[in-house]
Amino acid sequence: MKAVFSYIIVLLSAAAYMVLFDRNAGGIMTVFLIVVPLVSVFLTLFSRKRVKLSIESDDDLVRKNKECTIKVCVTKNTILPLPVISFEFRATEHFRKPDYDVYRFSMSENRNLDFDIKVFPVICGKASVKIGHMYITDYLGIFRFKMPFPQTEHEIDIIPEIHEITDCSEILRSISDTLPDNDDDETETTAVYGRAAFPGYGYRNYVPGDSLKKVNWKLSSKKNELYVRMDESAGITLPKVILDLSAPENGIGKHHEISDIGLITEGALSILDMCVRNGIECTFICPGRDEVIAEDVVSREDIERIACEIIKHLDTGNRLPDLSSAPGSKYSDMNIVCTLGIYDRLAEEAGNSVLSGNHVKFVIPEYLYKDDSIPVPELWFLEENWQLSRTV
């Protein structure tokens, strides 16, 4: 706007000079000051429709706390050089704030221009970067026009980190004590059988439906029968690690912070890792966009695969987790619910599950626990140093 105001002042000065002093010289200056900007504006308006901007990244799946590169690609289909084009670069809260918000460039005879913008992801989740508020300035730098295409956006999935939960003996003992056992299997072998995978594995005969990963092929070849490791009894449901992103229906605190969702997601995966490292196989459950996602977890590789895939399908809506037993199940379920808040509707669901003979343990980041008046069966705090401490 300042440039336009200055241009008008100069144009009026030339016109005044023409009227008051020298009609010929003043007329030439006035015509020049009118014609040249008009030509500049015409060429600028012609060029702005022949430019395209796009953004892409080297990898759409990146790791947290590792710098990644966003590439801005500019193409033009005209031989005319481009004046200055500016745009704003924006990234979601998943990234550290960029060093620059506004970028400017121009192009000569080259028809393609690529330049890189470095971003640093600090929070896991489905992130995005976008360029918008694009303007082109005419060749004289007087007038500015909005580019005739919409905001361009590119999504990037940031993989959650899996942390080692330290001092986990207390929660492992709590999990082991509430896991259902199958007394019938004790007659099949005299070997040691421990659900928490404390030293000493027993073996039983293979039952159709058992995972082939659990078959001890060396022992089976000696006995000429299939034997399965007994850290999981036949037909017993696995403990469930449930990622809960639901919120109260009253709308208060309905939208969780991106950083909180990233924290509890990493917390749930870290609890899975803690269980698997100690021989407790689990089922991981989280809300998907179309349906609830359930995955059996038996190894570290399963957790890493889930960490890469979960961000693509995770739904942060208001779906309440199902804590009831499967229809026809004769065993109690053990649910570890990793949540961002304890509220009445969720506590009621947990209470009904306990009355049905199931076990429910809540895990919540310590700083998010606001209301201690809501009764829960069992509550663990996820602390900043990735420790779990029991409160209820």
Short mmCIF file of C-alpha atoms in Angstrom, two decimals:
data_model
loop_
_atom_site.label_atom_id
_atom_site.label_comp_id
_atom_site.label_asym_id
_atom_site.label_seq_id
_atom_site.Cartn_x
_atom_site.Cartn_y
_atom_site.Cartn_z
CA MET A 1 0.00 0.00 0.00
CA LYS A 2 2.88 2.34 0.74
CA ALA A 3 4.30 1.67 -2.73
CA VAL A 4 0.99 2.56 -4.39
CA PHE A 5 0.72 5.77 -2.34
CA SER A 6 4.29 6.72 -3.27
CA TYR A 7 3.57 6.03 -6.95
CA ILE A 8 0.52 8.30 -6.88
CA ILE A 9 2.58 11.09 -5.27
CA VAL A 10 5.25 10.78 -8.00
CA LEU A 11 2.61 10.74 -10.75
CA LEU A 12 0.93 13.86 -9.35
CA SER A 13 4.30 15.58 -9.07
CA ALA A 14 5.05 14.87 -12.76
CA ALA A 15 1.62 16.17 -13.75
CA ALA A 16 2.16 19.34 -11.69
CA TYR A 17 5.57 19.85 -13.30
CA MET A 18 3.96 19.52 -16.74
CA VAL A 19 1.30 22.13 -15.93
CA LEU A 20 3.43 24.64 -14.04
CA PHE A 21 6.88 24.47 -15.65
CA ASP A 22 7.60 22.47 -18.81
CA ARG A 23 4.74 20.95 -20.74
CA ASN A 24 6.93 18.80 -23.02
CA ALA A 25 9.28 17.36 -20.39
CA GLY A 26 6.48 17.02 -17.87
CA GLY A 27 4.27 15.33 -20.44
CA ILE A 28 6.97 12.78 -21.28
CA MET A 29 7.48 11.97 -17.59
CA THR A 30 3.74 11.67 -16.99
CA VAL A 31 3.20 9.35 -19.96
CA PHE A 32 6.19 7.28 -18.89
CA LEU A 33 4.85 6.97 -15.34
CA ILE A 34 1.49 5.82 -16.68
CA VAL A 35 2.48 3.50 -19.53
CA VAL A 36 5.35 1.61 -17.87
CA PRO A 37 3.35 0.58 -14.76
CA LEU A 38 0.46 -0.47 -17.02
CA VAL A 39 2.79 -2.71 -19.04
CA SER A 40 4.23 -4.09 -15.81
CA VAL A 41 0.76 -4.85 -14.45
CA PHE A 42 -0.34 -6.48 -17.74
CA LEU A 43 2.70 -8.78 -17.86
CA THR A 44 2.30 -9.63 -14.17
CA LEU A 45 -1.36 -10.59 -14.58
CA PHE A 46 -0.43 -12.64 -17.64
CA SER A 47 2.34 -14.47 -15.77
CA ARG A 48 0.48 -15.23 -12.56
CA LYS A 49 -1.91 -17.62 -14.33
CA ARG A 50 1.01 -19.62 -15.71
CA VAL A 51 2.67 -20.53 -12.44
CA LYS A 52 2.05 -23.62 -10.30
CA LEU A 53 3.31 -24.35 -6.79
CA SER A 54 3.31 -27.76 -5.12
CA ILE A 55 4.88 -29.26 -2.01
CA GLU A 56 6.18 -32.74 -1.33
CA SER A 57 8.49 -34.53 1.07
CA ASP A 58 11.16 -37.16 0.69
CA ASP A 59 9.13 -39.50 2.90
CA ASP A 60 5.52 -39.18 4.06
CA LEU A 61 6.30 -41.34 7.10
CA VAL A 62 8.98 -39.77 9.29
CA ARG A 63 10.40 -40.39 12.73
CA LYS A 64 9.93 -38.03 15.62
CA ASN A 65 12.90 -35.84 16.61
CA LYS A 66 14.55 -36.31 13.24
CA GLU A 67 14.76 -33.41 10.80
CA CYS A 68 12.95 -33.86 7.49
CA THR A 69 12.90 -31.86 4.28
CA ILE A 70 9.89 -30.29 2.60
CA LYS A 71 10.40 -29.51 -1.08
CA VAL A 72 8.55 -26.63 -2.74
CA CYS A 73 8.31 -27.11 -6.51
CA VAL A 74 7.57 -24.16 -8.81
CA THR A 75 6.84 -24.53 -12.52
CA LYS A 76 5.91 -21.92 -15.13
CA ASN A 77 4.84 -22.37 -18.74
CA THR A 78 5.92 -19.02 -20.12
CA ILE A 79 9.23 -17.59 -21.29
CA LEU A 80 8.58 -14.38 -19.40
CA PRO A 81 10.66 -13.93 -16.26
CA LEU A 82 8.65 -13.90 -13.07
CA PRO A 83 8.66 -10.95 -10.69
CA VAL A 84 8.70 -11.57 -6.94
CA ILE A 85 6.25 -14.20 -5.63
CA SER A 86 5.70 -14.57 -1.89
CA PHE A 87 3.91 -17.20 0.17
CA GLU A 88 3.40 -18.13 3.82
CA PHE A 89 4.63 -21.49 5.06
CA ARG A 90 2.64 -23.07 7.88
CA ALA A 91 3.14 -26.33 9.78
CA THR A 92 0.92 -27.94 12.41
CA GLU A 93 1.90 -28.09 16.07
CA HIS A 94 3.61 -31.43 15.48
CA PHE A 95 6.64 -29.49 14.21
CA ARG A 96 8.96 -27.07 15.89
CA LYS A 97 8.20 -23.53 14.75
CA PRO A 98 10.04 -22.87 11.44
CA ASP A 99 12.75 -20.22 11.28
CA TYR A 100 10.85 -18.30 8.59
CA ASP A 101 7.14 -17.89 7.90
CA VAL A 102 7.24 -15.96 4.61
CA TYR A 103 9.30 -16.98 1.58
CA ARG A 104 9.94 -14.93 -1.58
CA PHE A 105 11.44 -15.93 -4.92
CA SER A 106 11.61 -14.90 -8.56
CA MET A 107 12.45 -16.77 -11.76
CA SER A 108 14.28 -15.78 -14.93
CA GLU A 109 14.29 -17.97 -18.04
CA ASN A 110 14.21 -21.27 -16.09
CA ARG A 111 10.85 -22.99 -16.11
CA ASN A 112 11.40 -25.03 -12.93
CA LEU A 113 12.57 -24.07 -9.48
CA ASP A 114 12.87 -26.30 -6.40
CA PHE A 115 13.92 -25.24 -2.94
CA ASP A 116 13.96 -27.02 0.42
CA ILE A 117 12.45 -26.09 3.77
CA LYS A 118 13.69 -27.94 6.85
CA VAL A 119 11.17 -28.93 9.54
CA PHE A 120 11.71 -30.76 12.82
CA PRO A 121 8.91 -33.04 14.14
CA VAL A 122 8.56 -33.04 17.93
CA ILE A 123 5.08 -34.58 18.40
CA CYS A 124 3.85 -37.82 16.83
CA GLY A 125 0.63 -37.92 14.85
CA LYS A 126 -0.88 -36.99 11.50
CA ALA A 127 0.76 -33.68 10.68
CA SER A 128 0.58 -31.37 7.71
CA VAL A 129 2.45 -28.52 6.11
CA LYS A 130 0.84 -25.96 3.85
CA ILE A 131 1.60 -22.94 1.73
CA GLY A 132 -0.97 -20.19 1.38
CA HIS A 133 -1.51 -16.43 1.13
CA MET A 134 0.40 -16.44 -2.17
CA TYR A 135 0.94 -13.08 -3.85
CA ILE A 136 2.79 -11.83 -6.91
CA THR A 137 4.28 -8.32 -7.07
CA ASP A 138 4.61 -6.54 -10.40
CA TYR A 139 8.01 -5.87 -11.96
CA LEU A 140 8.20 -2.36 -10.52
CA GLY A 141 7.26 -3.48 -7.02
CA ILE A 142 4.24 -1.17 -6.92
CA PHE A 143 1.19 -3.42 -7.15
CA ARG A 144 0.55 -6.80 -5.53
CA PHE A 145 -1.98 -9.40 -6.69
CA LYS A 146 -3.28 -12.59 -5.10
CA MET A 147 -2.32 -15.81 -6.89
CA PRO A 148 -5.36 -17.53 -8.46
CA PHE A 149 -5.04 -20.96 -6.84
CA PRO A 150 -6.00 -22.32 -3.42
CA GLN A 151 -3.87 -23.20 -0.44
CA THR A 152 -1.63 -26.23 -1.02
CA GLU A 153 -1.30 -28.82 1.74
CA HIS A 154 0.76 -31.96 2.25
CA GLU A 155 0.24 -34.56 5.00
CA ILE A 156 3.07 -36.25 6.88
CA ASP A 157 2.73 -39.10 9.38
CA ILE A 158 5.09 -38.84 12.35
CA ILE A 159 5.89 -42.20 13.94
CA PRO A 160 5.43 -42.43 17.72
CA GLU A 161 8.48 -43.25 19.82
CA ILE A 162 8.46 -46.40 21.93
CA HIS A 163 9.93 -45.65 25.35
CA GLU A 164 11.23 -48.09 27.92
CA ILE A 165 9.07 -47.96 31.02
CA THR A 166 11.45 -48.10 33.97
CA ASP A 167 10.73 -49.75 37.31
CA CYS A 168 7.83 -51.78 35.91
CA SER A 169 7.82 -54.62 38.44
CA GLU A 170 4.75 -53.33 40.31
CA ILE A 171 2.47 -53.04 37.29
CA LEU A 172 3.76 -56.33 35.86
CA ARG A 173 2.83 -58.00 39.12
CA SER A 174 -0.59 -56.37 39.00
CA ILE A 175 -1.13 -57.55 35.42
CA SER A 176 0.09 -61.06 36.19
CA ASP A 177 -2.16 -61.36 39.26
CA THR A 178 -5.30 -60.50 37.29
CA LEU A 179 -4.61 -62.58 34.18
CA PRO A 180 -6.99 -65.55 33.81
CA ASP A 181 -5.51 -69.03 34.06
CA ASN A 182 -6.80 -72.27 32.58
CA ASP A 183 -6.64 -74.98 35.23
CA ASP A 184 -7.21 -77.74 32.67
CA ASP A 185 -3.80 -77.15 31.13
CA GLU A 186 -2.01 -77.96 34.38
CA THR A 187 -2.66 -81.69 33.85
CA GLU A 188 -0.93 -81.69 30.49
CA THR A 189 2.56 -80.99 31.76
CA THR A 190 4.51 -80.74 34.98
CA ALA A 191 6.69 -77.96 33.63
CA VAL A 192 6.61 -74.43 35.02
CA TYR A 193 3.84 -72.17 33.70
CA GLY A 194 4.02 -68.40 34.32
CA ARG A 195 1.91 -65.75 32.55
CA ALA A 196 4.28 -62.95 33.46
CA ALA A 197 7.12 -64.84 31.79
CA PHE A 198 9.25 -65.13 34.85
CA PRO A 199 11.96 -67.75 34.16
CA GLY A 200 10.75 -71.20 33.14
CA TYR A 201 8.43 -71.96 30.21
CA GLY A 202 6.18 -75.00 30.13
CA TYR A 203 4.77 -76.73 27.06
CA ARG A 204 1.48 -78.34 26.13
CA ASN A 205 0.06 -80.16 23.15
CA TYR A 206 -0.89 -78.12 20.12
CA VAL A 207 -4.56 -77.14 19.91
CA PRO A 208 -6.04 -76.15 16.52
CA GLY A 209 -6.07 -72.37 16.37
CA ASP A 210 -2.78 -71.87 18.23
CA SER A 211 -0.25 -69.58 16.58
CA LEU A 212 2.50 -71.46 14.75
CA LYS A 213 4.95 -68.90 16.13
CA LYS A 214 4.55 -70.58 19.53
CA VAL A 215 5.38 -74.10 18.37
CA ASN A 216 8.66 -75.46 19.76
CA TRP A 217 9.87 -77.29 16.67
CA LYS A 218 12.88 -78.86 18.33
CA LEU A 219 10.81 -80.43 21.11
CA SER A 220 8.04 -81.37 18.67
CA SER A 221 10.47 -83.25 16.44
CA LYS A 222 11.77 -85.26 19.40
CA LYS A 223 8.29 -86.14 20.70
CA ASN A 224 6.82 -86.57 17.23
CA GLU A 225 3.96 -84.30 18.33
CA LEU A 226 3.40 -80.57 18.17
CA TYR A 227 4.13 -78.79 21.45
CA VAL A 228 3.27 -75.15 22.17
CA ARG A 229 4.95 -72.85 24.67
CA MET A 230 2.68 -72.34 27.66
CA ASP A 231 2.94 -68.63 28.27
CA GLU A 232 -0.58 -68.52 26.85
CA SER A 233 -3.25 -71.12 27.66
CA ALA A 234 -5.51 -72.43 24.92
CA GLY A 235 -8.56 -70.28 24.47
CA ILE A 236 -7.63 -67.59 27.00
CA THR A 237 -8.15 -64.04 25.80
CA LEU A 238 -5.07 -61.84 25.76
CA PRO A 239 -4.91 -58.78 28.01
CA LYS A 240 -6.07 -55.68 26.13
CA VAL A 241 -4.14 -52.43 25.91
CA ILE A 242 -6.76 -49.89 24.83
CA LEU A 243 -5.97 -46.42 23.51
CA ASP A 244 -8.91 -44.19 24.46
CA LEU A 245 -9.25 -40.74 22.87
CA SER A 246 -12.88 -40.13 23.79
CA ALA A 247 -14.11 -37.03 25.60
CA PRO A 248 -17.13 -36.00 27.71
CA GLU A 249 -20.38 -35.35 25.85
CA ASN A 250 -20.92 -31.95 27.49
CA GLY A 251 -18.32 -30.38 25.20
CA ILE A 252 -16.01 -29.23 27.98
CA GLY A 253 -12.50 -30.16 26.95
CA LYS A 254 -13.91 -31.86 23.88
CA HIS A 255 -10.84 -31.34 21.74
CA HIS A 256 -7.66 -32.80 23.15
CA GLU A 257 -4.36 -31.07 22.61
CA ILE A 258 -2.16 -32.54 19.89
CA SER A 259 0.69 -32.97 22.37
CA ASP A 260 -1.57 -34.88 24.79
CA ILE A 261 -2.73 -37.27 22.06
CA GLY A 262 0.88 -37.87 21.04
CA LEU A 263 1.89 -38.54 24.65
CA ILE A 264 -0.83 -41.07 25.43
CA THR A 265 -0.28 -42.82 22.07
CA GLU A 266 3.40 -43.29 22.91
CA GLY A 267 2.39 -44.35 26.42
CA ALA A 268 0.11 -47.12 25.11
CA LEU A 269 2.79 -48.42 22.74
CA SER A 270 5.38 -48.30 25.53
CA ILE A 271 3.10 -50.37 27.78
CA LEU A 272 2.76 -52.89 24.95
CA ASP A 273 6.54 -53.01 24.70
CA MET A 274 6.86 -53.50 28.46
CA CYS A 275 4.44 -56.43 28.37
CA VAL A 276 6.05 -58.12 25.36
CA ARG A 277 9.56 -57.73 26.81
CA ASN A 278 8.32 -59.59 29.88
CA GLY A 279 6.55 -62.34 27.97
CA ILE A 280 2.97 -61.07 28.20
CA GLU A 281 1.31 -61.13 24.81
CA CYS A 282 -1.43 -58.52 24.36
CA THR A 283 -4.17 -57.27 22.10
CA PHE A 284 -3.87 -53.61 21.14
CA ILE A 285 -7.14 -51.77 20.52
CA CYS A 286 -7.60 -48.21 19.27
CA PRO A 287 -10.36 -46.21 17.55
CA GLY A 288 -10.09 -46.30 13.75
CA ARG A 289 -11.78 -44.00 11.27
CA ASP A 290 -14.16 -46.67 10.01
CA GLU A 291 -14.07 -49.26 12.79
CA VAL A 292 -12.21 -50.24 15.94
CA ILE A 293 -8.69 -51.50 15.20
CA ALA A 294 -7.54 -54.62 17.08
CA GLU A 295 -4.10 -56.18 16.67
CA ASP A 296 -2.49 -59.10 18.53
CA VAL A 297 1.00 -58.23 19.72
CA VAL A 298 3.53 -60.99 20.32
CA SER A 299 6.86 -59.34 19.49
CA ARG A 300 8.68 -56.03 19.29
CA GLU A 301 8.32 -56.15 15.50
CA ASP A 302 4.53 -56.12 15.91
CA ILE A 303 4.74 -52.96 18.03
CA GLU A 304 6.99 -51.18 15.52
CA ARG A 305 4.62 -52.12 12.70
CA ILE A 306 1.64 -50.80 14.67
CA ALA A 307 3.53 -47.58 15.46
CA CYS A 308 4.01 -46.98 11.72
CA GLU A 309 0.41 -47.80 10.79
CA ILE A 310 -1.60 -46.40 13.69
CA ILE A 311 -1.17 -42.74 12.72
CA LYS A 312 -2.73 -43.32 9.28
CA HIS A 313 -5.95 -44.77 10.68
CA LEU A 314 -6.30 -43.29 14.19
CA ASP A 315 -9.59 -41.49 14.87
CA THR A 316 -9.66 -38.81 17.55
CA GLY A 317 -13.46 -38.73 17.68
CA ASN A 318 -15.75 -39.36 20.62
CA ARG A 319 -16.00 -43.15 20.44
CA LEU A 320 -16.21 -44.79 23.88
CA PRO A 321 -14.01 -47.91 24.29
CA ASP A 322 -15.82 -51.25 24.64
CA LEU A 323 -14.74 -52.86 27.93
CA SER A 324 -17.16 -55.81 27.80
CA SER A 325 -16.17 -59.43 27.21
CA ALA A 326 -16.55 -61.08 23.83
CA PRO A 327 -19.89 -62.91 23.37
CA GLY A 328 -19.64 -66.50 24.62
CA SER A 329 -16.32 -65.96 26.41
CA LYS A 330 -15.98 -67.91 29.66
CA TYR A 331 -12.89 -65.98 30.79
CA SER A 332 -12.51 -62.58 32.38
CA ASP A 333 -10.97 -59.80 30.32
CA MET A 334 -8.13 -57.63 31.57
CA ASN A 335 -8.31 -54.11 30.11
CA ILE A 336 -5.51 -51.55 30.38
CA VAL A 337 -7.12 -48.29 29.25
CA CYS A 338 -4.69 -45.53 28.29
CA THR A 339 -6.79 -42.37 28.39
CA LEU A 340 -6.57 -38.58 28.43
CA GLY A 341 -9.26 -38.05 31.03
CA ILE A 342 -11.50 -39.81 33.54
CA TYR A 343 -15.13 -38.73 33.22
CA ASP A 344 -18.51 -40.10 34.28
CA ARG A 345 -19.44 -41.96 31.10
CA LEU A 346 -16.07 -43.75 30.91
CA ALA A 347 -16.07 -44.57 34.64
CA GLU A 348 -19.58 -46.02 34.31
CA GLU A 349 -18.45 -48.24 31.42
CA ALA A 350 -15.51 -49.44 33.53
CA GLY A 351 -17.79 -50.12 36.52
CA ASN A 352 -20.15 -52.22 34.41
CA SER A 353 -17.20 -54.19 33.06
CA VAL A 354 -15.94 -54.92 36.58
CA LEU A 355 -19.42 -56.02 37.68
CA SER A 356 -19.35 -58.49 34.77
CA GLY A 357 -16.20 -60.08 36.22
CA ASN A 358 -13.59 -58.25 34.14
CA HIS A 359 -10.58 -56.23 35.28
CA VAL A 360 -9.97 -52.58 34.30
CA LYS A 361 -6.81 -50.55 34.85
CA PHE A 362 -6.64 -46.90 33.82
CA VAL A 363 -3.39 -45.22 32.76
CA ILE A 364 -3.42 -41.42 32.47
CA PRO A 365 -0.69 -38.75 32.23
CA GLU A 366 -0.30 -37.36 35.72
CA TYR A 367 -0.80 -33.71 34.75
CA LEU A 368 -4.13 -34.52 33.02
CA TYR A 369 -5.79 -36.07 36.08
CA LYS A 370 -8.18 -33.33 37.20
CA ASP A 371 -11.14 -34.93 38.99
CA ASP A 372 -10.40 -37.36 41.83
CA SER A 373 -14.08 -37.54 42.81
CA ILE A 374 -14.91 -40.01 40.02
CA PRO A 375 -14.40 -43.59 41.27
CA VAL A 376 -12.33 -45.93 39.10
CA PRO A 377 -11.36 -49.58 39.68
CA GLU A 378 -7.58 -49.05 39.40
CA LEU A 379 -5.59 -45.98 38.37
CA TRP A 380 -1.96 -45.58 37.29
CA PHE A 381 -0.17 -42.31 36.55
CA LEU A 382 2.12 -42.06 33.52
CA GLU A 383 4.89 -39.76 34.71
CA GLU A 384 7.21 -37.55 32.66
CA ASN A 385 10.15 -39.94 33.07
CA TRP A 386 8.06 -42.81 31.65
CA GLN A 387 7.39 -44.45 34.99
CA LEU A 388 4.04 -45.83 36.12
CA SER A 389 2.88 -45.17 39.68
CA ARG A 390 -0.31 -46.58 41.17
CA THR A 391 -2.71 -44.25 42.96
CA VAL A 392 -5.92 -46.31 43.29
#
